[in-house]
XYZ file of C-alpha atoms in Angstrom:
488
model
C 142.578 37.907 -62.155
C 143.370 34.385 -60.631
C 141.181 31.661 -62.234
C 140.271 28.987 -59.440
C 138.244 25.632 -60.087
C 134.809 25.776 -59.259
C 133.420 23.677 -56.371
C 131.421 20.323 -56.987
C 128.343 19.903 -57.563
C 126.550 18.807 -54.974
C 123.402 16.816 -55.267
C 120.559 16.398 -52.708
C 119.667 12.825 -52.119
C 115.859 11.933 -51.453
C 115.353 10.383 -47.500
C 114.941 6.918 -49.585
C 118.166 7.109 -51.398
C 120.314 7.582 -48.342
C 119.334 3.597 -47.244
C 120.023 0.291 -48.961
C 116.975 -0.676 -47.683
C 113.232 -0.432 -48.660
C 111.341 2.313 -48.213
C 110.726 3.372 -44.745
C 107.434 4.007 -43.324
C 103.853 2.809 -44.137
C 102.724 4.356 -46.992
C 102.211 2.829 -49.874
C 101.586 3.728 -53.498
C 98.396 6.496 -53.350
C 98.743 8.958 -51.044
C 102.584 10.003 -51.303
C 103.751 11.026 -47.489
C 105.774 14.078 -47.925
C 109.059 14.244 -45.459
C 109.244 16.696 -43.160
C 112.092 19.186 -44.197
C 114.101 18.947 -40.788
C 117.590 21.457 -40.781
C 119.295 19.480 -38.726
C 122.849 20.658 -38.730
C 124.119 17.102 -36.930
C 124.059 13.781 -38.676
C 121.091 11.886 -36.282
C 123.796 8.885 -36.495
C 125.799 8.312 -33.173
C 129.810 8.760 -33.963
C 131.132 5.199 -34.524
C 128.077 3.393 -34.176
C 126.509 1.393 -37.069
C 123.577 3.520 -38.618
C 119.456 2.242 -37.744
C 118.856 2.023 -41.344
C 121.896 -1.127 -41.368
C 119.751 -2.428 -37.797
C 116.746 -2.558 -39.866
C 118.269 -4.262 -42.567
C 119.084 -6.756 -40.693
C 115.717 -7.454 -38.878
C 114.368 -8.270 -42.328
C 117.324 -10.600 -43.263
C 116.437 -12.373 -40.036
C 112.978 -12.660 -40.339
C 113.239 -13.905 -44.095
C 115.724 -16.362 -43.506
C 113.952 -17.390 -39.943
C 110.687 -17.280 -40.396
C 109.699 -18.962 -36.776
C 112.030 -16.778 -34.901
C 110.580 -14.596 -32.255
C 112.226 -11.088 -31.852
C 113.428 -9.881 -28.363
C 115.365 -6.995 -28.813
C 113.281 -4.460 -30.462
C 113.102 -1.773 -27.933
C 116.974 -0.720 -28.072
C 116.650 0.285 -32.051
C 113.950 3.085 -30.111
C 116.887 5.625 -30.617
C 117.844 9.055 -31.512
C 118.550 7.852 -35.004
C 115.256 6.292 -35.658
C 113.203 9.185 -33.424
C 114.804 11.717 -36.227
C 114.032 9.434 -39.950
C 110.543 9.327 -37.982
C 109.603 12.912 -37.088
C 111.013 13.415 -40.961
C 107.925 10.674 -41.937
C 105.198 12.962 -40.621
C 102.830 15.344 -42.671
C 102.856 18.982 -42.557
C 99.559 21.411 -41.655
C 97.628 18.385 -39.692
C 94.760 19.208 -37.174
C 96.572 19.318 -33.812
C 95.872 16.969 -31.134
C 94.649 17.252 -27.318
C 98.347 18.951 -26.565
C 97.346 21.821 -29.255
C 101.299 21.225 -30.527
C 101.735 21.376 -34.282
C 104.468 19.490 -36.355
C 106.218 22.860 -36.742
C 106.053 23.725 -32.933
C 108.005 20.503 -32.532
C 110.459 21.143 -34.984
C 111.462 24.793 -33.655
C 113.517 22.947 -30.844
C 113.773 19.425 -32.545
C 116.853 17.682 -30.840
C 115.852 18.762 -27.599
C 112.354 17.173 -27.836
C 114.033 14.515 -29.310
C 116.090 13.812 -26.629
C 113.529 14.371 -24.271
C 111.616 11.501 -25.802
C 114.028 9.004 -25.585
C 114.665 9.650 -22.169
C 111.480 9.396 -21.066
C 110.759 6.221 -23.909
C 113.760 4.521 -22.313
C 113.060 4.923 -18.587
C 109.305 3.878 -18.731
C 107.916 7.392 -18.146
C 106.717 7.589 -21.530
C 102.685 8.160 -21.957
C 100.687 8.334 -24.944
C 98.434 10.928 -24.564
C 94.217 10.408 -25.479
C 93.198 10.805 -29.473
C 90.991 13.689 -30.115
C 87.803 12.191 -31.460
C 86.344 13.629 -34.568
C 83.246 12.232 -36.233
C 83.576 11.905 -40.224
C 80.152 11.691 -42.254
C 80.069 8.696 -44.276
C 77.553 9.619 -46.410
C 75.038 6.854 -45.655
C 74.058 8.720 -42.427
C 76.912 7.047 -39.904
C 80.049 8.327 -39.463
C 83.222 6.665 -39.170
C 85.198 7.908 -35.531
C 88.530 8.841 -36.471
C 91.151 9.339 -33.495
C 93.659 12.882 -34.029
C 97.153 11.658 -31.918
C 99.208 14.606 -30.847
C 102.768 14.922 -32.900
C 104.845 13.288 -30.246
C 102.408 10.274 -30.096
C 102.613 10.200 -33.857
C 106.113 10.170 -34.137
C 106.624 7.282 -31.708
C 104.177 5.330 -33.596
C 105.600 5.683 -37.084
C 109.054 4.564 -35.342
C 107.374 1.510 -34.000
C 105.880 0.675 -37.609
C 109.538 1.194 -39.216
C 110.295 -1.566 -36.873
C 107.631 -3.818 -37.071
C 107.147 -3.516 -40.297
C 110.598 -4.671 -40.991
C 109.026 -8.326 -39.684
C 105.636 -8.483 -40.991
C 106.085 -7.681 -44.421
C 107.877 -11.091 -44.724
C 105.399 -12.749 -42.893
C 102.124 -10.933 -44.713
C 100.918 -12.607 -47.954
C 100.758 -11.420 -51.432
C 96.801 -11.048 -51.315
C 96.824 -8.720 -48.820
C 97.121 -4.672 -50.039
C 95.892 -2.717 -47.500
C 98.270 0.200 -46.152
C 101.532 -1.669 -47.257
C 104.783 -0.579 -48.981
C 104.539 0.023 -52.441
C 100.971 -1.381 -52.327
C 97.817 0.460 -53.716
C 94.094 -0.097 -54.210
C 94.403 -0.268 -57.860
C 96.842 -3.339 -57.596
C 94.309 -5.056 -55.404
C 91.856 -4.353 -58.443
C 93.791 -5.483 -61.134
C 94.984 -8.496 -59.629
C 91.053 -9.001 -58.512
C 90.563 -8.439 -61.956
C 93.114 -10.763 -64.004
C 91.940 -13.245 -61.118
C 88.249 -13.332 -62.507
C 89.397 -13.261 -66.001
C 91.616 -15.628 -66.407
C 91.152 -18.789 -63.395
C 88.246 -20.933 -62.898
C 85.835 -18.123 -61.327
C 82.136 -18.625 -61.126
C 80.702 -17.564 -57.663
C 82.115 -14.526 -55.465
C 81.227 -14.146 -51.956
C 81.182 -10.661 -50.773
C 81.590 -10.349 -47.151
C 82.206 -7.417 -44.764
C 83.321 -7.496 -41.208
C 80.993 -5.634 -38.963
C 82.700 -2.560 -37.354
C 86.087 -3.930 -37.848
C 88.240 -1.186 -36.045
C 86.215 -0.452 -33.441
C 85.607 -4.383 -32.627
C 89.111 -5.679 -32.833
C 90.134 -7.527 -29.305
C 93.058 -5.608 -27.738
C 93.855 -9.200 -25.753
C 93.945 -11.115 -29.133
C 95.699 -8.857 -30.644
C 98.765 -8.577 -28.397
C 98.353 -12.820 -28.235
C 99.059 -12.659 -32.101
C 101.546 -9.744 -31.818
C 103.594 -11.860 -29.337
C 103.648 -14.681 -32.326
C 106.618 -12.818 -33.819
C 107.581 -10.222 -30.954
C 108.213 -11.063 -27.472
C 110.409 -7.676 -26.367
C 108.444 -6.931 -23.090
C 109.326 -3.304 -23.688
C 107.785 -2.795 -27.008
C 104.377 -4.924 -26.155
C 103.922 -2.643 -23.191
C 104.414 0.270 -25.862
C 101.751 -1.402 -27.746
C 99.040 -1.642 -24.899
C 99.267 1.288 -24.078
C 98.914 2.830 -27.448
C 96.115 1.287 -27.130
C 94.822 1.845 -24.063
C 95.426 5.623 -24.650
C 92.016 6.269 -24.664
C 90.179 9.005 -26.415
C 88.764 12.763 -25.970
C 85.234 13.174 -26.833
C 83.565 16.974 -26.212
C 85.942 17.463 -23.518
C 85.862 14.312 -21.547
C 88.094 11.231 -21.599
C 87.090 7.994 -22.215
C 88.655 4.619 -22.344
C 89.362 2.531 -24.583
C 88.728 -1.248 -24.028
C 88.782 -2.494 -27.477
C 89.271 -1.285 -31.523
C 92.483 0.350 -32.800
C 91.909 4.304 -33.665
C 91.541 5.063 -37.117
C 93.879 7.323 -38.026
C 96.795 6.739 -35.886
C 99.839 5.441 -37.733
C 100.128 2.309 -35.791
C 96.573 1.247 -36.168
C 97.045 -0.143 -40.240
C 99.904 -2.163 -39.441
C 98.146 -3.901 -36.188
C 95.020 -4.451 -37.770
C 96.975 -6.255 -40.761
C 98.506 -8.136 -38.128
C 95.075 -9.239 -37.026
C 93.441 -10.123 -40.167
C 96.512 -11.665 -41.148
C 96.281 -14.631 -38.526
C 92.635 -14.316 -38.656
C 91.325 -14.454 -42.326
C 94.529 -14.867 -44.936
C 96.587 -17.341 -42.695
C 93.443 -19.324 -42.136
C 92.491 -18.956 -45.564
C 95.617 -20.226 -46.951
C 96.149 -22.730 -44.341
C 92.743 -24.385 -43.985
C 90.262 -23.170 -46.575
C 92.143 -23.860 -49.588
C 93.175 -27.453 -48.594
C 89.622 -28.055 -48.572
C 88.389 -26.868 -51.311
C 87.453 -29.330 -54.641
C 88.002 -26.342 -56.826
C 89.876 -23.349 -57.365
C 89.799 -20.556 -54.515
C 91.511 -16.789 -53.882
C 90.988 -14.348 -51.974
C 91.894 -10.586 -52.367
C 92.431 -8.419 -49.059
C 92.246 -4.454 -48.453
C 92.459 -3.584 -45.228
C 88.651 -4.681 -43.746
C 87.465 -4.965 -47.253
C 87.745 -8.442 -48.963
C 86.798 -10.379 -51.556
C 86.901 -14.050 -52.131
C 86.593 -15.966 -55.602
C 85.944 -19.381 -56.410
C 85.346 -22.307 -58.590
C 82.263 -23.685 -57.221
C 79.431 -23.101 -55.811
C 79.102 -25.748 -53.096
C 82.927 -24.396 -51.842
C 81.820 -20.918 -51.962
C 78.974 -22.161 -49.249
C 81.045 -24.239 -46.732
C 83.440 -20.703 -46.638
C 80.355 -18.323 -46.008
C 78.787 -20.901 -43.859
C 82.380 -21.041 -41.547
C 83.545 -17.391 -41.471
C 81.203 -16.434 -38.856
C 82.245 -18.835 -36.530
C 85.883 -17.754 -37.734
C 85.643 -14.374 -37.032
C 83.966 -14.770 -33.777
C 86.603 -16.686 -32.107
C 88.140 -13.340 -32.407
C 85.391 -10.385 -31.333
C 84.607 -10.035 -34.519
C 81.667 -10.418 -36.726
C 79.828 -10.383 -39.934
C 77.912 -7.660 -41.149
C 75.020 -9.796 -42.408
C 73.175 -7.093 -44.965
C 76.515 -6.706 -46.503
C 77.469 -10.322 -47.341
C 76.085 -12.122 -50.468
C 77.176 -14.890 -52.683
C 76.456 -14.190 -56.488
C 76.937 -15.925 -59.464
C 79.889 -13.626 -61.329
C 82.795 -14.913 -63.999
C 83.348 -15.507 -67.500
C 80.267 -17.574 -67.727
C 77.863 -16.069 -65.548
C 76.204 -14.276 -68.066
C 75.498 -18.276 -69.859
C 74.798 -19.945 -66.155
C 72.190 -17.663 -65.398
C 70.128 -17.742 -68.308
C 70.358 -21.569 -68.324
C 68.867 -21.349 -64.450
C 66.632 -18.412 -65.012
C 68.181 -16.089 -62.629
C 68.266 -12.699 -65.159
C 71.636 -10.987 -65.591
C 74.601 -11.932 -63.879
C 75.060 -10.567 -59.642
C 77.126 -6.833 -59.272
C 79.683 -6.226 -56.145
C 81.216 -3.347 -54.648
C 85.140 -3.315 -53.830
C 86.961 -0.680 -53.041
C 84.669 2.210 -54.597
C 84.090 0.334 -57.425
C 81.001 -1.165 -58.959
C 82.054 -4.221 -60.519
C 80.159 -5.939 -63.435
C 80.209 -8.454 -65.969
C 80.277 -6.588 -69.598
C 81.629 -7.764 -73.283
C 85.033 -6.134 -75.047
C 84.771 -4.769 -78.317
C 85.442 -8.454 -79.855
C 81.966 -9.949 -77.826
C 84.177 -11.689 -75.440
C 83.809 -11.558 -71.309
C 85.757 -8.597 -69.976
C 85.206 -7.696 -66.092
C 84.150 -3.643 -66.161
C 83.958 -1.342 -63.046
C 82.428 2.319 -62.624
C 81.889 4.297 -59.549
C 79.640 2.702 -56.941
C 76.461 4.601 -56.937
C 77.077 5.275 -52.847
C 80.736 6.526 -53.032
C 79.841 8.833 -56.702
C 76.671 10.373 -54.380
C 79.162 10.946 -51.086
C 81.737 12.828 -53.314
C 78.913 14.482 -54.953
C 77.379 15.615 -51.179
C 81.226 16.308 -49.834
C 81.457 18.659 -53.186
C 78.180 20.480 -52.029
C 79.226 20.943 -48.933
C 82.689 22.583 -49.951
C 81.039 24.983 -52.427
C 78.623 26.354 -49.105
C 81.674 27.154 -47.628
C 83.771 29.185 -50.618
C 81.138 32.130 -50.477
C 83.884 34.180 -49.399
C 86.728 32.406 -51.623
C 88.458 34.279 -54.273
C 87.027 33.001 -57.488
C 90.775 32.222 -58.685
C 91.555 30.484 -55.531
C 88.260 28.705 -55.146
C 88.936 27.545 -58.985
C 92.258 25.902 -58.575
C 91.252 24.314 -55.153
C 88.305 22.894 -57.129
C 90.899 21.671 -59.812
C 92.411 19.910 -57.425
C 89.900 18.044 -56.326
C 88.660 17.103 -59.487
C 92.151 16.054 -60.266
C 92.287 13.659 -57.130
C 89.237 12.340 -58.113
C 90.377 11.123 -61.564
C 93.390 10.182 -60.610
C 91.819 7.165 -58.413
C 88.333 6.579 -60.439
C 89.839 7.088 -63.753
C 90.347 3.346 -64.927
C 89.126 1.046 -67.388
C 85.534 1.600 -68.740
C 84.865 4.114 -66.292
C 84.974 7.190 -68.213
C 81.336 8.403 -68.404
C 81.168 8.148 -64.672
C 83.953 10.544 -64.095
C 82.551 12.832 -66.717
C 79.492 12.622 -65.278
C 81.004 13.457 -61.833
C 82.975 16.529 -63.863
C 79.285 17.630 -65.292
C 78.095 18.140 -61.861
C 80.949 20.182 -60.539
C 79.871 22.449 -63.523
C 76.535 22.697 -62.343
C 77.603 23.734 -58.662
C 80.050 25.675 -59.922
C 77.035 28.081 -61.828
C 75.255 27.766 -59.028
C 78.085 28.859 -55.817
C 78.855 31.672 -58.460
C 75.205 32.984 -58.475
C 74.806 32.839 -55.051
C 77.944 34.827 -53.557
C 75.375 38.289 -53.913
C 72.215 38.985 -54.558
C 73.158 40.945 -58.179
C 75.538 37.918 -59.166
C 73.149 35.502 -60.929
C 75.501 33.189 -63.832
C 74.153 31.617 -66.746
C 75.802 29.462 -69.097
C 77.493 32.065 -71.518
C 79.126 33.395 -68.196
C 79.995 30.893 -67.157
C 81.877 29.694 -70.458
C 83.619 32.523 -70.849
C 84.640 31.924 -67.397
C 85.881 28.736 -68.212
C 87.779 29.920 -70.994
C 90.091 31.869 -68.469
C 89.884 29.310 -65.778
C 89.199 25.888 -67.564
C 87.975 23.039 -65.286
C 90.050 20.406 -65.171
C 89.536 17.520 -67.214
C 90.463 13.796 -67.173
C 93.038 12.997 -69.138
C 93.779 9.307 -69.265
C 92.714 6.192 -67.133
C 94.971 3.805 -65.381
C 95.125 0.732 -67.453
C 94.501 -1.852 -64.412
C 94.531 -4.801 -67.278
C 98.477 -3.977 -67.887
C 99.259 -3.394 -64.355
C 99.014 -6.810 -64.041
C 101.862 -7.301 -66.148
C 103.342 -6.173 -63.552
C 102.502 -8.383 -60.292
């Protein structure tokens, strides 16, 4: 026998690891976008030529040291390179679009269709095809539209946003969250939250922009887009993302204003939009003006603004409609109120005789002044009463169609979905809610199981021993929002 040395190790790197960079794409903390696992056997980088990931690098050393500098040159990082870290950005087992083609049809001959893209990106030939329309209940009786892009149209918008991105997350401010790298909805709460705790907070106006996304101007938007971007190429890429139009029951329809929801582009341009139209202007103008202390707090649409007094908090309310409609937009009038909210809200409204102390949604959350253990002001939040009944009608809806479901399968689907639900509502002080949520599972679940045949009624014995060989998942531990801001 000959004794040889054993090869190296070798150790698979994660898609984030192989750049210097920061993460690519637009996903934040939350939802974690899975890469596509692409066997290329050829590097995507051209021979000799300095890799996209470097290119990109470099956009955000230029826009942090130049912060006035317009960009002219985007188009030409549109490459093979950047086509390929794309197509690897984009989620497995989605709902086709109007083309029928699948992210797995696609990837079958990859570097063909790859090549055909830029070739047809490059010489203007390029198309984006029209967003299948689907209708999603929001469980107050609307629904929110929601546009379905086909894979190619998808891919060449989460290249554009690893380009753009590169620019406006210099430019963006630190109150904004929504749909943002390494940014989440429970950082917007907690820094809501040691906000209210800890300045000069007394009055918070709750606003809401009517119909944001289907409102926004596509003319203002590509005016503030060319603030920072003036490549001819990549603006007409733009407009005609969004003048794609959309596919509703068969027939086409155009689209002369909003961004789709749903489309990977859409976040990043409507942060563009509310970034020159509320936080720049908030920063810029409001504050100055203000004889106390003022913040806001940004999610997407969704925003909340905190301040000092009350006679500041009126001049804002009183000016933001005028604001917004200088840009299309406007405000959703039943949604917006001004309340009375802080560490001494609880004091200021007995002393004026207004009862207890104002509530506000924000992100799913109810949020309320309560006491700590000690007696002293601590902000709490539960489950808003309207997003704990839409999960609880979703739920419903999901059990009518299991009938058929293997119980096991049905079981660890349902775990699932329990688990997803804890893993965003479980925070501070909201513990009954989720096990209230939790208790009603356990009542549909006796209920789907006593209704899949006529000889299959459940009661509560059954359905324990049930549960001893397939428990229902349980919360485990909440998110601790007060030390995340430790954090910030």
């Amino acid at each position: 026998m000959t004794f040889r040395e054993s090869d190296d190790r070798i150790v698979p790197q994660k898609l984030e690891n192989q750049s210097s960079g920061m993460k690519l794409g637009n996903a934040g903390e939350g939802k974690a976008v899975r890469p596509t696992c692409v066997q290329d056997s050829e590097s995507p980088t051209l021979s000799g030529g300095s890799s996209v990931l470097d290119r990109l690098g470099r956009i955000t050393e230029r826009a942090t040291a130049h912060p006035n500098e317009v960009f002219n040159n985007l188009f030409s990082l549109l490459n093979y390179e950047l086509l390929w870290y794309a197509f690897r950005r984009l989620k497995r087992g989605k709902v086709p679009g109007v083309d029928g083609r699948t992210v797995e049809d696609y990837e079958e001959d990859l570097k063909s269709n790859l090549l055909n893209l830029l070739e047809r990106l490059h010489d203007g030939s390029y198309r984006p095809n029209p967003s299948l329309r689907v209708n999603i209940p929001k469980g107050n009786g609307k629904s929110r539209p929601l546009g379905i892009a086909c894979v190619e149209d998808k891919l060449v918008q989460r290249a554009v946003v690893m380009v753009l991105e590169r620019i406006y997350e210099v430019d963006f401010y630190d109150t904004s969250y929504g749909f943002r790298p390494k940014r989440s909805c429970h950082q917007a709460l907690a820094v809501l939250g040691r906000t209210i705790a800890t300045k000069k907070v007394n009055w918070v106006s709750d606003a809401d922009i009517e119909g944001f996304f289907d409102n926004v101007s596509h003319d203002r938007l590509l005016e503030l887009v060319q603030i920072r971007i003036s490549d001819p190429k990549l603006l007409e890429l733009v407009r005609r993302f969004l003048k794609a139009g959309v596919l509703i029951d068969g027939k086409q329809e155009a689209t002369e204003e909003g961004v789709p929801q749903g489309a990977s582009l859409s976040p990043l341009l409507a942060n563009v939009y509310l970034h020159y139209v509320l936080d720049e202007w908030f920063e810029r103008d409001v504050k100055p003006r203000m004889r106390g202390y003022a913040s806001l707090i940004r999610y997407a649409d969704d925003f909340i603004c905190c301040f000092e007094l009350e006679s500041d908090a009126r001049r804002y309310q009183a000016v933001l409609p005028k604001r917004l409609a200088r840009f299309s937009l406007s405000v959703a009038e039943d949604k917006t109120k001004l309340l009375r909210f802080g560490r001494f809200a609880r004091r200021d409204s007995t002393r004026h005789g207004e009862g207890s102390p104002g509530i506000f949604d924000f992100l799913g959350f109810t949020h309320y002044c309560g006491r700590s253990r000690a007696g002293k002001f601590k902000l709490k939040r539960k489950t808003s009463g309207k997003k704990y009944r839409q999960k609880l009608v979703e739920l419903r809806k999901w059990f009518r169609s299991q009938l058929d479901t293997p119980i096991g399968e049905m079981w660890q689907t349902l775990n699932a979905k329990l688990r997803g639900h804890y893993q965003y509502y479980g925070v501070n002080d909201n513990w009954p809610m989720l096990m209230a949520y939790r208790n009603r599972a356990r009542v549909m679940v006796k209920r789907h199981l006593s209704r899949r045949s006529q000889s299959s009624y459940v009661n509560w014995t059954h359905l324990d021993r049930l549960s001893d060989r397939h428990p229902l998942a349980n919360p485990r531990r909440l998110t601790d929002l007060i030390a995340m801001t430790g954090t910030q």
